[in-house]
Coordinates of C-alpha atoms and ligand atoms in Angstrom, one line a residue:
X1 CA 53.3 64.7 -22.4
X2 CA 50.1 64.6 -20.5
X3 CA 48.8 67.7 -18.6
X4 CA 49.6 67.1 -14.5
X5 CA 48.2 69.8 -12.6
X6 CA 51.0 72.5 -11.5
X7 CA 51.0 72.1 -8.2
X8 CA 51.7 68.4 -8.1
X9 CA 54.3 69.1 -10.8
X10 CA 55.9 71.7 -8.5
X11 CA 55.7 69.5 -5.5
X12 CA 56.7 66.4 -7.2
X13 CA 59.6 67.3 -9.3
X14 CA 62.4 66.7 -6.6
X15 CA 60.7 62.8 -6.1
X16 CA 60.1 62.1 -9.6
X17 CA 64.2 63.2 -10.2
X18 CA 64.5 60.4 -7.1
X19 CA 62.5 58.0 -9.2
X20 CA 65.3 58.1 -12.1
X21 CA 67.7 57.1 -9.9
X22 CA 66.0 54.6 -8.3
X23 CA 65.4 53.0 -11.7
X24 CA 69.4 52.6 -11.6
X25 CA 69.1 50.5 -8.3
X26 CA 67.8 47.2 -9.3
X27 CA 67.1 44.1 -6.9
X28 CA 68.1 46.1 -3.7
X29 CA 66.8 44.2 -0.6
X30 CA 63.6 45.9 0.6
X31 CA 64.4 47.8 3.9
X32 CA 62.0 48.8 6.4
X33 CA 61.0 48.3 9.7
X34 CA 58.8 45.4 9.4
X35 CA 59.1 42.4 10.9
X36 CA 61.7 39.9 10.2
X37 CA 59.9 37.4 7.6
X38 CA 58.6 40.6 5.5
X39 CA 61.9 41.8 4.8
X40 CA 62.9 38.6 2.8
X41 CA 60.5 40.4 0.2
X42 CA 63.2 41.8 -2.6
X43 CA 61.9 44.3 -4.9
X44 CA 63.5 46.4 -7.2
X45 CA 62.7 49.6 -4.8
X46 CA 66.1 51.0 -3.1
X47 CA 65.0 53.1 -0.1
X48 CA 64.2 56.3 -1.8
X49 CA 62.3 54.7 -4.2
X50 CA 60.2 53.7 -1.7
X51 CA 59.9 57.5 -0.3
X52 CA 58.4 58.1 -4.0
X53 CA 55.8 55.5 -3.8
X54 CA 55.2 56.8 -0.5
X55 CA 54.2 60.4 -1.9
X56 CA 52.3 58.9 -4.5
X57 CA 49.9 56.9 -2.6
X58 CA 49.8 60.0 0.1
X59 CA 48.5 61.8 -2.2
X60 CA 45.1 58.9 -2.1
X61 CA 44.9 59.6 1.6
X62 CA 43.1 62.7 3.6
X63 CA 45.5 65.1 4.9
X64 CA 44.3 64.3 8.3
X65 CA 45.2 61.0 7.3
X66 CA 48.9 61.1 6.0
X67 CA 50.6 60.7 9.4
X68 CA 48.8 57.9 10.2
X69 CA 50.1 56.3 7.0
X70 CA 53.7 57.1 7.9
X71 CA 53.2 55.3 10.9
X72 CA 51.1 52.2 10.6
X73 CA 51.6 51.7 6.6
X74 CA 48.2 51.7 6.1
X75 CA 45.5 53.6 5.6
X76 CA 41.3 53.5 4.9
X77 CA 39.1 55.8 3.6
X78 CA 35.6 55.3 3.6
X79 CA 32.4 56.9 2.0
X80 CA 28.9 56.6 1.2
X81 CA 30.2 55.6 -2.4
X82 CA 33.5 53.8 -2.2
X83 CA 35.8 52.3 0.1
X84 CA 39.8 52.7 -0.3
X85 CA 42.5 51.3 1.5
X86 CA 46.2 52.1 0.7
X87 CA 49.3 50.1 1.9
X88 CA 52.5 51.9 1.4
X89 CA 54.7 49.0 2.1
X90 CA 55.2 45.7 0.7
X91 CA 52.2 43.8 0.7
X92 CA 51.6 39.8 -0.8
X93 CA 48.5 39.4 -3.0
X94 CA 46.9 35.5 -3.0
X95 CA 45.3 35.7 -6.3
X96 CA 44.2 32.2 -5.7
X97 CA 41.8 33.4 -2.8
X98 CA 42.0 37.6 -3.3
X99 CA 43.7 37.3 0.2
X100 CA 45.9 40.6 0.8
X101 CA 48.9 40.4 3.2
X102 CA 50.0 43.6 4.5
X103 CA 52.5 44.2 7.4
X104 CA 51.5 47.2 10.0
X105 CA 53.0 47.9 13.1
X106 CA 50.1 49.0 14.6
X107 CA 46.9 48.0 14.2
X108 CA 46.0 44.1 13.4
X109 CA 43.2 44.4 11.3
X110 CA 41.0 41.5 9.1
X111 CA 38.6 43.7 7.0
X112 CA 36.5 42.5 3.9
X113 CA 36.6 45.3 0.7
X114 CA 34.6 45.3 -2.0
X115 CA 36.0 47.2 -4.6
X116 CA 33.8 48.9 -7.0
X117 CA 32.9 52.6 -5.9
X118 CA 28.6 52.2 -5.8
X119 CA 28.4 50.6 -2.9
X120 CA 25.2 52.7 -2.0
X121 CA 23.8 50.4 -5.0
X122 CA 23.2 47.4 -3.7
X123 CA 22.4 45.4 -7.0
X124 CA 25.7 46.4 -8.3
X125 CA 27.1 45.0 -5.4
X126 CA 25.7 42.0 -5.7
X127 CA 28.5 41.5 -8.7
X128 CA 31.2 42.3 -6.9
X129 CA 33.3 39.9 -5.3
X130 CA 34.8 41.3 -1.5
X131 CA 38.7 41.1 -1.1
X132 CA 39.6 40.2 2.2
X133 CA 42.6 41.8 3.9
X134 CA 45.0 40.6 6.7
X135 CA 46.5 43.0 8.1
X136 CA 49.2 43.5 11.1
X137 CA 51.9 41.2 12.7
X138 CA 51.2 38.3 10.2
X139 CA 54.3 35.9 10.9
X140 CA 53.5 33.5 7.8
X141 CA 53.0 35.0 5.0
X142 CA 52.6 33.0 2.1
X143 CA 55.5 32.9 -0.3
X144 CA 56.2 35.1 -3.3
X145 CA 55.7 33.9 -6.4
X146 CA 55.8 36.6 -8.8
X147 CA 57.9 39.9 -7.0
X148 CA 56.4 42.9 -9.0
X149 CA 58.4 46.6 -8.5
X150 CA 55.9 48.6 -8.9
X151 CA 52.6 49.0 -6.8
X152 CA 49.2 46.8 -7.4
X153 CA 45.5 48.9 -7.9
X154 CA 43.1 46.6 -7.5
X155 CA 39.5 47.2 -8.3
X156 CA 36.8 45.2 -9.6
X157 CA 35.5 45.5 -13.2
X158 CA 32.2 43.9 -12.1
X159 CA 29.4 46.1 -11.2
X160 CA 26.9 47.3 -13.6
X161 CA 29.9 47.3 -16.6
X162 CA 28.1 46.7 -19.7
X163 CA 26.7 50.3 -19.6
X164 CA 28.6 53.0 -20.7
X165 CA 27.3 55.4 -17.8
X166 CA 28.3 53.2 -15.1
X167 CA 31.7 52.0 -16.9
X168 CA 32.9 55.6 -17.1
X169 CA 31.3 56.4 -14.0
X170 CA 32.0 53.5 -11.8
X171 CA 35.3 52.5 -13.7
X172 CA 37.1 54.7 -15.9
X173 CA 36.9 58.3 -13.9
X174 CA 37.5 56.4 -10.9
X175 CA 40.5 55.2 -12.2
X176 CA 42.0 57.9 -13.9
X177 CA 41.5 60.0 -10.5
X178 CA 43.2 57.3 -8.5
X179 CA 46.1 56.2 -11.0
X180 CA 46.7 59.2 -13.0
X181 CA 49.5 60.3 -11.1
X182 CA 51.1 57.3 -11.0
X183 CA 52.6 57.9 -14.3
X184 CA 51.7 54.4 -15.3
X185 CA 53.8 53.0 -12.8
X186 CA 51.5 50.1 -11.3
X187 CA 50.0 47.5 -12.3
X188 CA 46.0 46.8 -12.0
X189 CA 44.7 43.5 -10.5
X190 CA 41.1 43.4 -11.9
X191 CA 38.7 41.5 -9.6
X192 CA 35.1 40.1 -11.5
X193 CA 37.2 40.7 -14.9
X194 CA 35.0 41.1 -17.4
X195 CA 36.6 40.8 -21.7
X196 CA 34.1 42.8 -22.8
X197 CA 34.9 45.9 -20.7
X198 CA 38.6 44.6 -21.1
X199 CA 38.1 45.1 -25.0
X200 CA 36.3 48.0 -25.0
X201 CA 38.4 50.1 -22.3
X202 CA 41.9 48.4 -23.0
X203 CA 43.5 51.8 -24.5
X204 CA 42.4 53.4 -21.7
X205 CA 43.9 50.9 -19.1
X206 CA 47.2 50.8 -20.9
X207 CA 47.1 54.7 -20.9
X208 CA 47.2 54.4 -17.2
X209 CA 49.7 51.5 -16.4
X210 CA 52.9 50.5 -18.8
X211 CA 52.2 46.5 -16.7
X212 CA 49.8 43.8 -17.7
X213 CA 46.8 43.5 -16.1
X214 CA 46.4 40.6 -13.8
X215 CA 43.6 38.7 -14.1
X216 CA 43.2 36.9 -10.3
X217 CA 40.9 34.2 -11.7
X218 CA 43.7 33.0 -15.0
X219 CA 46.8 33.8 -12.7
X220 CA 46.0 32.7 -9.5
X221 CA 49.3 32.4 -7.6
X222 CA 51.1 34.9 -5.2
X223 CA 52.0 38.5 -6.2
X224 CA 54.2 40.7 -4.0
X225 CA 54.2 44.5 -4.7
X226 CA 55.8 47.4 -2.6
X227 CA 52.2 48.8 -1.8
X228 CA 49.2 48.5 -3.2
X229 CA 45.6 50.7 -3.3
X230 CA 42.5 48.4 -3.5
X231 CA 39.4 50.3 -4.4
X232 CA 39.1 53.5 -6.4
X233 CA 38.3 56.7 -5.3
X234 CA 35.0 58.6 -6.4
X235 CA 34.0 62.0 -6.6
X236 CA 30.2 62.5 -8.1
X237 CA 28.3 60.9 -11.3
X238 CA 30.2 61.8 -14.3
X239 CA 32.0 64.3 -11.9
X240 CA 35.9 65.1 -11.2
X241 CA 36.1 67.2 -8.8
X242 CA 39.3 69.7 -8.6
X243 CA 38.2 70.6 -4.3
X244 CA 37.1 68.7 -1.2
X245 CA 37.4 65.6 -3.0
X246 CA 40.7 63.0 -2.9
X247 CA 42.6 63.1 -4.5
X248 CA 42.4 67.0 -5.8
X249 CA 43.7 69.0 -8.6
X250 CA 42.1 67.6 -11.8
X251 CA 39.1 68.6 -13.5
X252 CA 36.7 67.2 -16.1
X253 CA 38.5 68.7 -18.7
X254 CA 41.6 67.1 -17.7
X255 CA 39.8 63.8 -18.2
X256 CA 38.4 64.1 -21.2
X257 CA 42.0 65.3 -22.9
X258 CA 43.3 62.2 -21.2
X259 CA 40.5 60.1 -23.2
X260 CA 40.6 62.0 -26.2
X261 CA 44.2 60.8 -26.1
X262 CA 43.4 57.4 -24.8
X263 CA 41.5 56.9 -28.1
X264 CA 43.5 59.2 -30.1
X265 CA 40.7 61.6 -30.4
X266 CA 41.8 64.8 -33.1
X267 CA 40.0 68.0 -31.4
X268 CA 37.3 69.5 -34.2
X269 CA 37.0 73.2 -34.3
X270 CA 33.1 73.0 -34.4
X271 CA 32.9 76.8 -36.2
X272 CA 35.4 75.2 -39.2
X273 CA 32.5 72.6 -39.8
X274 CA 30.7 73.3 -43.0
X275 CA 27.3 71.5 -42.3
X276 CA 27.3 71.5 -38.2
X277 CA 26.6 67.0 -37.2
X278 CA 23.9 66.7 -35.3
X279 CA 23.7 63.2 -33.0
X280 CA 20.7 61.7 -32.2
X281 CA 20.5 58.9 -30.1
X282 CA 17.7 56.5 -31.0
X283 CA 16.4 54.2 -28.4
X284 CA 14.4 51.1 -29.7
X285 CA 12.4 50.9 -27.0
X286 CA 12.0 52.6 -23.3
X287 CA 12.0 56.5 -24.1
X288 CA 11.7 55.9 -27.6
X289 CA 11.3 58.9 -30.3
X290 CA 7.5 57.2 -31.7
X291 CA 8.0 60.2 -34.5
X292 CA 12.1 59.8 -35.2
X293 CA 11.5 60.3 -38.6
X294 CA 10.1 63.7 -38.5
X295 CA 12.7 64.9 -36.3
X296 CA 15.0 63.8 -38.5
X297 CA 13.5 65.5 -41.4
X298 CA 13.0 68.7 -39.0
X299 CA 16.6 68.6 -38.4
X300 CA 18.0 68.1 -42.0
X301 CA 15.8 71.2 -42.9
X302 CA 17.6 73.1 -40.3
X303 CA 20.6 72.8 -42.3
X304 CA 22.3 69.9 -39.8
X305 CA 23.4 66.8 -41.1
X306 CA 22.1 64.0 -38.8
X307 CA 23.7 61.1 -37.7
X308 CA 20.7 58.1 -36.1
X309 CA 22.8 56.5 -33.2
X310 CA 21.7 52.9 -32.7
X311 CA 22.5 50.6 -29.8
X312 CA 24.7 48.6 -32.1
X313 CA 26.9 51.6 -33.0
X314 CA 27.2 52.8 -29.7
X315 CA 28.4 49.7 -28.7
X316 CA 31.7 50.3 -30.2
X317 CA 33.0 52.9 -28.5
X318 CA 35.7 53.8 -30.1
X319 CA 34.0 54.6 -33.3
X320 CA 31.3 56.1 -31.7
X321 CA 33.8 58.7 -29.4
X322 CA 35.6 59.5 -33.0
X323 CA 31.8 60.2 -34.6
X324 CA 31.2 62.2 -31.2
X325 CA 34.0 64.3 -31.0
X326 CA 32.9 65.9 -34.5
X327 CA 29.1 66.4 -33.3
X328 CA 27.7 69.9 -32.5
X329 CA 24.5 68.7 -31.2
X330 CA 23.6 65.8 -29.3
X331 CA 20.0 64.8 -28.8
X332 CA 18.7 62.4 -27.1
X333 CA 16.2 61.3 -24.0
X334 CA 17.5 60.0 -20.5
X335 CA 19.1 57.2 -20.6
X336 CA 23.1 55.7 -20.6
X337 CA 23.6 56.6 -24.7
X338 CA 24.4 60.3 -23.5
X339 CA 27.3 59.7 -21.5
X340 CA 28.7 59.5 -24.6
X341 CA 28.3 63.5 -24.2
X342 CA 32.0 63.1 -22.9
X343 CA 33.6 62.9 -26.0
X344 CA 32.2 66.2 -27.4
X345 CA 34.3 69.7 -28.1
X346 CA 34.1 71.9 -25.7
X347 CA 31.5 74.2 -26.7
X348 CA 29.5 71.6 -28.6
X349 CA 25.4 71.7 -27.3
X350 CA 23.5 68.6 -25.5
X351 CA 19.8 68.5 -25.2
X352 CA 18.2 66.5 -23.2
X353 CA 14.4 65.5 -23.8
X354 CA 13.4 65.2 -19.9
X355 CA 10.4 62.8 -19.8
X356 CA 7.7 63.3 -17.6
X357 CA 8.4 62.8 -13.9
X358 CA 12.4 62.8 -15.1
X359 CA 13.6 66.2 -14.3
X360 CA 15.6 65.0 -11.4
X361 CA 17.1 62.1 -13.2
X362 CA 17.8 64.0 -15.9
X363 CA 19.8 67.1 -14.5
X364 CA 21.4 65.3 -12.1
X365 CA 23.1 62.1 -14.5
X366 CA 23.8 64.1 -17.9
X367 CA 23.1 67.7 -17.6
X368 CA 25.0 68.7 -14.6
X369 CA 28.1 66.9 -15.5
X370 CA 27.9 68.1 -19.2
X371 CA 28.1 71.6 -18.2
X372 CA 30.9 70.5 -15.6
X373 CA 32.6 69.2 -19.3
X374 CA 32.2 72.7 -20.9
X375 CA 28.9 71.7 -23.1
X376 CA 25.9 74.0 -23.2
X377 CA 22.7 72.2 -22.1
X378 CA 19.5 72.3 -23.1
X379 CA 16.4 70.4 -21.8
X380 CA 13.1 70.4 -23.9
X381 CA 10.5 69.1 -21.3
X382 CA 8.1 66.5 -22.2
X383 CA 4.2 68.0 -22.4
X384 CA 1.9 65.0 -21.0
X385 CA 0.2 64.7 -24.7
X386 CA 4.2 63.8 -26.1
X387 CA 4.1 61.5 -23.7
X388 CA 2.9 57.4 -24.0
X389 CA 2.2 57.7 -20.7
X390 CA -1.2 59.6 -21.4
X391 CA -3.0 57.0 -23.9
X392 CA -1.5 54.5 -21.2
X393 CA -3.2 56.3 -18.2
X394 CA -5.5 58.5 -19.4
X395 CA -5.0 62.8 -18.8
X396 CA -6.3 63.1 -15.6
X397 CA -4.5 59.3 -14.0
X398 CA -2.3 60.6 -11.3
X399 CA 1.0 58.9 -13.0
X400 CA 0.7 62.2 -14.9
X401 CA -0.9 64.9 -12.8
X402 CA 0.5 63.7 -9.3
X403 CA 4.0 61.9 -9.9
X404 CA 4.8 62.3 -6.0
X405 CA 1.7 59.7 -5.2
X406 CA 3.2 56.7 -7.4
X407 CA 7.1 57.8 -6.5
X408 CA 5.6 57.2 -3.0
X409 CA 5.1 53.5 -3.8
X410 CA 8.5 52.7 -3.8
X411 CA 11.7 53.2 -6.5
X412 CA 10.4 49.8 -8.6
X413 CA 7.6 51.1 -9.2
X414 CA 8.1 54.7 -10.0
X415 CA 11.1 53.2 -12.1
X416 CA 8.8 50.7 -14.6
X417 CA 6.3 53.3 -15.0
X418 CA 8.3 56.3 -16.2
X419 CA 11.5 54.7 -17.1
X420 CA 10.1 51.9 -18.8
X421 CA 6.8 52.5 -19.7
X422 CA 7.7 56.1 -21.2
X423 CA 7.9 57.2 -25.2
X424 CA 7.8 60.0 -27.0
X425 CA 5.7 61.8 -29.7
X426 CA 7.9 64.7 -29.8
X427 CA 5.9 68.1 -31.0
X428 CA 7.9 69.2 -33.9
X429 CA 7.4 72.9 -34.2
X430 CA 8.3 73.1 -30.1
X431 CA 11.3 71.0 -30.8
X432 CA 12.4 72.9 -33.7
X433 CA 12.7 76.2 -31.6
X434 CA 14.6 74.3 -29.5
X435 CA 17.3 72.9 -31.9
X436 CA 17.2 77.2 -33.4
X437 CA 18.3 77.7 -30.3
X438 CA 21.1 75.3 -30.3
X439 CA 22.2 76.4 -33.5
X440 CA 22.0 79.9 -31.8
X441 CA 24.6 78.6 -29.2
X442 CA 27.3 77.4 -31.8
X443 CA 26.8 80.6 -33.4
X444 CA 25.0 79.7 -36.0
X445 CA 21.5 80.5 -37.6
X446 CA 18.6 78.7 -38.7
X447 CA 19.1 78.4 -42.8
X448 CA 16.6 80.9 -44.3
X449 CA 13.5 80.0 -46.0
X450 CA 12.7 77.2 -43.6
X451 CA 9.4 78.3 -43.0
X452 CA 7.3 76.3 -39.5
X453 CA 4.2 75.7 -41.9
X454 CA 5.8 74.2 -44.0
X455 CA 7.8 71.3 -41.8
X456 CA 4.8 71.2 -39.5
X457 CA 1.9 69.8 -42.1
X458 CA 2.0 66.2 -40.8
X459 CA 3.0 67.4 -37.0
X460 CA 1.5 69.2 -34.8
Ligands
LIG501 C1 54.8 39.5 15.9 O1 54.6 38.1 15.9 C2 55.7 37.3 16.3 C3 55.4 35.9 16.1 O2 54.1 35.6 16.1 C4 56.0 37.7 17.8 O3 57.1 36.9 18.2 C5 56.2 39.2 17.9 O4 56.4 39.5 19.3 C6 55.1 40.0 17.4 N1 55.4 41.4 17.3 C7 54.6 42.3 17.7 C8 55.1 43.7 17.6 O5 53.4 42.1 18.1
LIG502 C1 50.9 35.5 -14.0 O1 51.5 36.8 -13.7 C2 52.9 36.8 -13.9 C3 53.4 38.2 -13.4 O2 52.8 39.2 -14.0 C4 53.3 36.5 -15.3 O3 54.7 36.5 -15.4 C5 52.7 35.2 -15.6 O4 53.0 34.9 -17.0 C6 51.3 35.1 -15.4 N1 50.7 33.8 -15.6 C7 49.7 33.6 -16.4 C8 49.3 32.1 -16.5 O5 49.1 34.4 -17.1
LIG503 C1 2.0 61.8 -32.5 O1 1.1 62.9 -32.3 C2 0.4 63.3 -33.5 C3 -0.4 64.6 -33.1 O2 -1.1 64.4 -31.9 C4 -0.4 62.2 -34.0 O3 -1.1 62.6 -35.2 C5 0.5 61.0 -34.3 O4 -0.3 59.9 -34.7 C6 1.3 60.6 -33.1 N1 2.2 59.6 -33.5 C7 2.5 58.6 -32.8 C8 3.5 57.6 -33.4 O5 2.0 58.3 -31.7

């Protein structure tokens, strides 16, 4: 049994008892007070089913907001990141032109949604097709084809997918804070689908609805459902936020047991482990390590046993979340690999080598939200002479001594120099006291006889 926070439990209990019985009604003729042509649309819901779907999707709406739903049926929330809208009566989905019919009583409405929650981004945008919907007194709605009894989320799995950070940022928290609750009852209409994302995240979709996904682009047709949500809600990056954020009352930690059991992830008790796995993630180029090797051999002498994550293994995530969620230490520079921070025990350590001019980036993308996922986080800050950037520039260029000058020139510009120009020569004996301290966090101490003179001969 999943965890659901208490207090929905306690409020819900009385409708999810309703929802048993409604599973008894089958084929009832939909009633509501909608207009004569949008009653002809049978579902499976008997009338109190449709109070239960009601206090599900309320709980996607702002509390400000609920009555209005009541009334007109429908109801849209919008924010710098995301745009949702929520229909809690019948509505027809036209797959063949992602047209959405929805009935209101009130307000007659024709608004264009894009539904992929960066819409502050404009290049991610830019792959996501808009959904248009009709709503109000429509008198000809087109005719169901397919009659569905359970609601539609549709969302867009276009976007930047293809990187880990912005699939479980832009995708897979957004959906498990907008469909948890749900109990899998619904079914996802995915917009810009994607196989590759399908593949990858298809145990965690069919953790979140018991229904096929449909596909508008192989199943273009018309779908009726007894409400639908379009868009996903969207709290921070990496973030789920359990206050002053919709919907409220999980946390990150809630989320990552739900993946852990998404991918059927077995929780290590890190102090059990004999030799404590260390995880470093090895870019090929773009905030590379230029001295991998002697990190490797610094950690190895420290008693860790060192895993070298390549793009190619990361790929898979599956394997890579089961290599992660036995990891004490993950190291690696900015970048999307340490997302994969999410998978880790509670209690496990993340460091993050900030390059120069990346102290923002940095805190804000991976360290922030690992200490929101109970990791401890360490930074180790990149000295201009472990940077490329110096034999690039020069010491005294003002890329390194006055970042605020070439940020000033515009995000491009700041983002090829120290995003993509950037490696590392990492200064062993600094990183080492680093790692101690790591080692320090899980309770651990560096092996004796590991002397710095020794491991620092051909390092500096
Ligand atoms: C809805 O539309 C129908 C037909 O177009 C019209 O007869 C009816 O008066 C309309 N109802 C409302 C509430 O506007
Ligand atoms: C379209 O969706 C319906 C309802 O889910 C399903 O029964 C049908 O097989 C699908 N058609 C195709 C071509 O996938
Ligand atoms: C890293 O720095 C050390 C010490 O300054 C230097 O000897 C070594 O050549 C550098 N390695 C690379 C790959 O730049």
């Amino acid at each position: 049994m999943e965890k659901v926070p208490k207090r929905l439990i306690i409020r819900s209990t009385p409708f999810f008892c309703l929802l048993l019985l409604c599973l008894l009604y089958t084929s009832i003729e939909f009633r509501t007070h909608v207009n004569d042509q949008w009653k002809k649309q049978r579902t499976n819901l008997g009338g109190s089913c449709q109070e239960d779907l009601n206090f599900l999707l309320k709980r996607l709406v702002k509390e400000r907001n609920q009555a209005q739903l009541e009334v007109t049926g429908v109801s849209y929330h919008s924010d710098v990141h995301t745009e949702v809208w929520v229909s809690n009566r019948p509505v027809r989905i036209d797959t063949r032109a992602m047209k959405i019919y929805a009935p209101s009583s009130r307000y007659a409405y024709n608004r264009m949604i894009s539904p992929y929650p960066r819409r502050e981004d404009k290049t991610a945008m830019d792959y996501v097709s808009p959904i248009q919907i009709l709503q109000g007194n429509i008198s000809d709605p087109p005719a169901c084809r397919y009659n569905h009894n359970v609601p539609a989320v549709v969302f867009s799995s276009g976007g930047f997918t293809g990187n880990i950070f912005h699939e479980l940022n832009e995708v897979i928290i957004p959906l498990f804070l907008t469909t948890r609750h749900f109990q899998s009852r619904l079914r996802f209409v995915i917009t810009d689908f994607r196989p590759p994302f399908f593949e990858k995240f298809g145990k965690v979709l069919s953790r979140l609805s018991s229904y096929e996904v449909i596909n508008p682009a192989a199943n273009e047709s018309v779908h009726c459902f007894p409400g639908a949500v379009v868009g996903l809600h969207y709290h921070d990056n990496l973030a789920v936020k359990t206050t002053n954020y919709i919907p409220e009352g999980y946390s990150m930690l809630d989320f990552k047991q739900f993946l852990r059991e998404s991918f059927n992830l077995k929780v290590v008790d890190l102090s059990q482990m004999e030799k404590p796995v260390l995880v470093l993630i090895s870019r090929p180029k773009h905030r590379a390590f230029l001295n991998e090797d002697q990190m490797v051999t610094m950690m190895k002498a420290l008693g860790f046993r060192v895993v070298i994550a390549k793009p190619d293994m990361m790929m898979k995530v599956e394997k890579f979340a089961e290599v992660l969620n036995s990891c004490s230490v993950l190291v690696g520079a900015h970048g999307a690999g340490l997302t994969n921070e999410i998978f880790m025990p509670q209690g496990a350590v993340m460091v993050q080598v900030v390059g120069l001019n990346l102290g923002w980036a940095s805190a804000t993308y991976y360290g922030d939200p690992g200490r929101e996922m109970g990791l401890h986080y360490l930074e180790y800050k990149i000295e201009p002479e472990e940077s490329s950037l110096v034999s690039l520039y020069g010491r005294n260029h003002p890329v390194i001594v006055d970042p605020a000058s070439i940020e000033a020139k515009g995000y491009r510009i700041g983002r090829a120099v120290y995003l993509e120009e950037q490696d590392f020569n990492v200064s062993i004996v600094r990183f080492r006291k680093t790692l101690v301290k790591a080692l320090g966090l899980l309770g651990r101490s560096a092996p004796l006889g590991v002397d710095e003179t020794e491991i620092s001969d051909d390092s500096f």
